[in-house]
PDB file of C-alpha atoms in Angstrom:
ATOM      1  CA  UNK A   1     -19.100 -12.060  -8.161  1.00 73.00           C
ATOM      2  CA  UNK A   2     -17.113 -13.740  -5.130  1.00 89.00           C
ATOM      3  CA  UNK A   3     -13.811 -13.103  -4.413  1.00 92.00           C
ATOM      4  CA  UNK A   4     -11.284 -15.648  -4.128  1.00 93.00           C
ATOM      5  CA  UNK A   5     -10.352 -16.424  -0.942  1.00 96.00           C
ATOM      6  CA  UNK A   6      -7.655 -14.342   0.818  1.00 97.00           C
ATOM      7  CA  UNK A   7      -4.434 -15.671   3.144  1.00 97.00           C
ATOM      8  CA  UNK A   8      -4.254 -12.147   4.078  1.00 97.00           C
ATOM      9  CA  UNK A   9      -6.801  -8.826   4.785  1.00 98.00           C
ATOM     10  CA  UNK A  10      -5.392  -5.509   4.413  1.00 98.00           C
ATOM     11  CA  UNK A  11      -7.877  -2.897   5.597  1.00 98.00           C
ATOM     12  CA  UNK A  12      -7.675   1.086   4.382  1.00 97.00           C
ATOM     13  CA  UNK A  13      -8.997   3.861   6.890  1.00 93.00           C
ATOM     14  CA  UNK A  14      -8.195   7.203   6.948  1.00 89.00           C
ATOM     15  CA  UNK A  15      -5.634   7.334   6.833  1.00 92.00           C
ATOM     16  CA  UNK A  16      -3.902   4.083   8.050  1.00 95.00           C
ATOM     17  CA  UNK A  17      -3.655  -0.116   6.935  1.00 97.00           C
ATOM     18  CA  UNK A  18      -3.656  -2.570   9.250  1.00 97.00           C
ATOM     19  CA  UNK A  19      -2.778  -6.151   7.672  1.00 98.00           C
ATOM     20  CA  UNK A  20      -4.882  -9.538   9.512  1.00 98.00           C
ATOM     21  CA  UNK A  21      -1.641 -11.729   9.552  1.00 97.00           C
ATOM     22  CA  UNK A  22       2.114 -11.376   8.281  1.00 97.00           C
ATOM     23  CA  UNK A  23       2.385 -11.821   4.752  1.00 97.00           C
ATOM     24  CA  UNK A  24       4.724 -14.540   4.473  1.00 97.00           C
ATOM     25  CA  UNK A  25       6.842 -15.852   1.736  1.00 98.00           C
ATOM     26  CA  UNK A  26       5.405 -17.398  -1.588  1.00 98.00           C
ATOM     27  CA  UNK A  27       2.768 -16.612  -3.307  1.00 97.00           C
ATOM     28  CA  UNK A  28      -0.269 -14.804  -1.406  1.00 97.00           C
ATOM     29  CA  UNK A  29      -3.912 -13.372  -2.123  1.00 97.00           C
ATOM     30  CA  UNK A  30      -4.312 -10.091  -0.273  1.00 97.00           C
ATOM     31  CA  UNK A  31      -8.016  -9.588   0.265  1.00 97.00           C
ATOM     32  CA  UNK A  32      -7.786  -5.220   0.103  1.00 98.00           C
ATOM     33  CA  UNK A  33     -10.989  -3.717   1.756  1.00 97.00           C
ATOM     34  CA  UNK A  34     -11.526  -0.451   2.660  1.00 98.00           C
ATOM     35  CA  UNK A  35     -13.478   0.963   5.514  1.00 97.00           C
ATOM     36  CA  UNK A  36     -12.342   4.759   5.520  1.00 92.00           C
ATOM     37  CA  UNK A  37     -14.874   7.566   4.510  1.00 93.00           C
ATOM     38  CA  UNK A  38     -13.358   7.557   1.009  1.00 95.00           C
ATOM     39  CA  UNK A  39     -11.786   6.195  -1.981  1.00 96.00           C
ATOM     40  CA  UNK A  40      -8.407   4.246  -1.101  1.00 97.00           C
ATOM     41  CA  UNK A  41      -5.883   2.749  -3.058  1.00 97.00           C
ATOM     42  CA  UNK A  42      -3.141   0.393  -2.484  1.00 97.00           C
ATOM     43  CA  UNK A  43       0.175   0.632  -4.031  1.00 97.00           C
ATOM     44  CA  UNK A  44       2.630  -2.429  -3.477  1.00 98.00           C
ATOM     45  CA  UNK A  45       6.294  -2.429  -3.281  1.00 98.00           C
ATOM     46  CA  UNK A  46       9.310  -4.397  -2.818  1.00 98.00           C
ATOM     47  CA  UNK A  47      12.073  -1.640  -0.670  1.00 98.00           C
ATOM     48  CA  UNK A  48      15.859  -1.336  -1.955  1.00 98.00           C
ATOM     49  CA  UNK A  49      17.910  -2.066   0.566  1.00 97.00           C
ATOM     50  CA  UNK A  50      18.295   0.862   3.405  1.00 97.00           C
ATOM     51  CA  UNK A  51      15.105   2.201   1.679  1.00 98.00           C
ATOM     52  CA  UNK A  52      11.525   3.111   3.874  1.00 97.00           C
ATOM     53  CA  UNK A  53       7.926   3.729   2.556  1.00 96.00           C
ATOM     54  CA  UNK A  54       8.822   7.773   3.192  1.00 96.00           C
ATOM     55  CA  UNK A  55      11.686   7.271   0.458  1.00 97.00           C
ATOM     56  CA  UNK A  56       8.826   6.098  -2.151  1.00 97.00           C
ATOM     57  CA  UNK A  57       6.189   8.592  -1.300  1.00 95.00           C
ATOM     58  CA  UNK A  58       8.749  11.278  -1.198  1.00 95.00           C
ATOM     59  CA  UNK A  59      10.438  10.296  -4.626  1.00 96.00           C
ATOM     60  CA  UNK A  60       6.957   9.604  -6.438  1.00 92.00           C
ATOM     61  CA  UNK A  61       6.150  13.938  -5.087  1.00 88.00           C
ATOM     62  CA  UNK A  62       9.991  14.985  -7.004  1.00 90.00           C
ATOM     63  CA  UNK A  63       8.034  13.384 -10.065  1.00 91.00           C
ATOM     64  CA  UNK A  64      10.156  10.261 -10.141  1.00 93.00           C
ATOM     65  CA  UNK A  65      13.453  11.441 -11.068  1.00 92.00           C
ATOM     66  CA  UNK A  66      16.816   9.159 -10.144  1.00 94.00           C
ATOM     67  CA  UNK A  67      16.933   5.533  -9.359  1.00 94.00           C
ATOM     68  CA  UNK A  68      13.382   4.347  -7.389  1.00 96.00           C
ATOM     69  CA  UNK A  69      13.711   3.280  -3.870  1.00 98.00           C
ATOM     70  CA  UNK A  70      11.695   0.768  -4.547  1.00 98.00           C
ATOM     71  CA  UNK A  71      10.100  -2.382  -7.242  1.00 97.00           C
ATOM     72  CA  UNK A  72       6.940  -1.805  -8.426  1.00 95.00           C
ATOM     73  CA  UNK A  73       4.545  -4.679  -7.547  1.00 95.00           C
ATOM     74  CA  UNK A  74       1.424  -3.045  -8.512  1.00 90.00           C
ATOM     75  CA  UNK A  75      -1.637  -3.276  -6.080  1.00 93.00           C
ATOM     76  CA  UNK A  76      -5.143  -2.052  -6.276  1.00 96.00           C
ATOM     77  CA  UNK A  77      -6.450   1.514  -7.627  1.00 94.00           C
ATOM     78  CA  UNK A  78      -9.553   3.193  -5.774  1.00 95.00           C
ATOM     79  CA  UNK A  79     -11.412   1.334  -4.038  1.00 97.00           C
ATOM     80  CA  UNK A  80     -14.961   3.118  -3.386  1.00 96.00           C
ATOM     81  CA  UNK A  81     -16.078   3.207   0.631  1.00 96.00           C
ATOM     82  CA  UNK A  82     -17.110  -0.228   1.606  1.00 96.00           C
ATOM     83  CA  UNK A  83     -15.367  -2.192  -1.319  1.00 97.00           C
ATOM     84  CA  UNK A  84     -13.210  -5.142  -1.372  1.00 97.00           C
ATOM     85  CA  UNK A  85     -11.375  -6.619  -3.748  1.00 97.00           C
ATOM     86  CA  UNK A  86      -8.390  -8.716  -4.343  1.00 97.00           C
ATOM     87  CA  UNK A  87      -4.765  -8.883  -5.769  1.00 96.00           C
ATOM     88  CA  UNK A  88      -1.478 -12.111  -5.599  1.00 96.00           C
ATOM     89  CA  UNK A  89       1.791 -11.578  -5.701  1.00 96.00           C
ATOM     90  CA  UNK A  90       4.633 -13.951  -5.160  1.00 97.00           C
ATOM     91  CA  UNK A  91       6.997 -12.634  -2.323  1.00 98.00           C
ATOM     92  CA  UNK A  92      10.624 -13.114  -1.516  1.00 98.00           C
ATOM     93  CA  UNK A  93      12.066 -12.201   1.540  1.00 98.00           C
ATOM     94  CA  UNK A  94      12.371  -8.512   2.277  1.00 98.00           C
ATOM     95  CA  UNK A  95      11.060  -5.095   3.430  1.00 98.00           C
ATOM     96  CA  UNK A  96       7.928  -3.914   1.741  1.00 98.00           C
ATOM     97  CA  UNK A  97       5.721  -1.212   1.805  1.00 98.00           C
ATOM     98  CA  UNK A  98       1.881  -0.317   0.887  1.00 98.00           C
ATOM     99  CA  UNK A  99       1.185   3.385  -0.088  1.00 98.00           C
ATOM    100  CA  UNK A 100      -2.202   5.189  -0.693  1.00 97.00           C
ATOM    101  CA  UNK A 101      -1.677   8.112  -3.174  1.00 95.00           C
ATOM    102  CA  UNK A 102      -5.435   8.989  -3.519  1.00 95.00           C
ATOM    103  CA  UNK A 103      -6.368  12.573  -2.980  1.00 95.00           C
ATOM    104  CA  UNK A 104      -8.185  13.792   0.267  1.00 93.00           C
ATOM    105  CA  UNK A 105     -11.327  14.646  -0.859  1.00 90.00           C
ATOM    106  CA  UNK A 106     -12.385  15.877   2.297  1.00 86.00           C
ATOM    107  CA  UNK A 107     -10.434  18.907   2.148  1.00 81.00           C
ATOM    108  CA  UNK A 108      -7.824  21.257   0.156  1.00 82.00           C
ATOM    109  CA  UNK A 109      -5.548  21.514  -0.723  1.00 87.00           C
ATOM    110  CA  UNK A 110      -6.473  17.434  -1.659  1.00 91.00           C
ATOM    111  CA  UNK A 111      -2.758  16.267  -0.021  1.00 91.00           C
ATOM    112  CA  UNK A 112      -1.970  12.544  -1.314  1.00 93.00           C
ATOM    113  CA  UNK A 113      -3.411  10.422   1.525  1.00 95.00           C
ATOM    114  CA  UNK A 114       0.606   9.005   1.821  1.00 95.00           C
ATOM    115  CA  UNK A 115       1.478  12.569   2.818  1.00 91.00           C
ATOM    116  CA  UNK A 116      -0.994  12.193   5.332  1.00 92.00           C
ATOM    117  CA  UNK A 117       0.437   9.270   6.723  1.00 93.00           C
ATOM    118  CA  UNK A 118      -1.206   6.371   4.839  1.00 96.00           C
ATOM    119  CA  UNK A 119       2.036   4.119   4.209  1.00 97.00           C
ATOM    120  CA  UNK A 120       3.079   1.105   6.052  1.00 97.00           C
ATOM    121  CA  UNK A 121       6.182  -1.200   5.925  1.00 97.00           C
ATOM    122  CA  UNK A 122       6.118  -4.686   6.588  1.00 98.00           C
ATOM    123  CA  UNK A 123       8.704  -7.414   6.734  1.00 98.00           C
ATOM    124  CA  UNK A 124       8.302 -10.708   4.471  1.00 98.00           C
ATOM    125  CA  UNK A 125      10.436 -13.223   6.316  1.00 95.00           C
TER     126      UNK A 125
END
């Protein structure tokens, strides 16, 4: 099947994203692919105020306990090496982060690739 077609690309690598174009207000289609050596995810949410993508990875590892940093937006789960696929939201204004929380399966002790470094925050202006 074809995908629909994206206003944005978000690319996974090991152990990185790099977004084609500022996501901008409204409501967007984020084309996910992922060109990394293994299976990426993307998780997608909306910061509390004051909050970073390190507050979110670090409160998912205390097993979620106390307020979130963060809304829930959902994103994509694994997506194998060389896959694509795509995912809208609507977006208001505000800081925003994308988080992989996949395993490394190249290695033990299998860290979440966010520990690894695999976040980014973005601005939606």
């Amino acid at each position: 099947a074809t995908l629909p077609n994206a206003d944005v690309t978000i690319t996974a690598r090991d152990f990185g994203f790099r977004i084609s174009a500022p996501i901008r207000r409204g409501v967007q289609t984020i084309r996910f692919e992922n060109s990394g050596p293994q299976a990426h995810e993307m998780v997608l949410v909306k910061l509390e105020p004051g909050k970073q993508a390190s507050d979110v990875r670090d409160w998912s590892e205390r097993g979620q306990e106390g307020p979130p940093p963060a809304t829930m937006l959902g994103g994509l789960s694994a997506i194998a090496v060389g896959g694509a696929a795509t995912v809208t939201n609507d977006f208001t204004p505000g800081e925003y982060a994308l988080l992989c929380f996949m395993p490394d399966t190249r290695k033990a002790p299998h860290t979440p690739h966010a520990h690894q470094g695999m976040t980014m925050q973005f601005t939606v202006r």
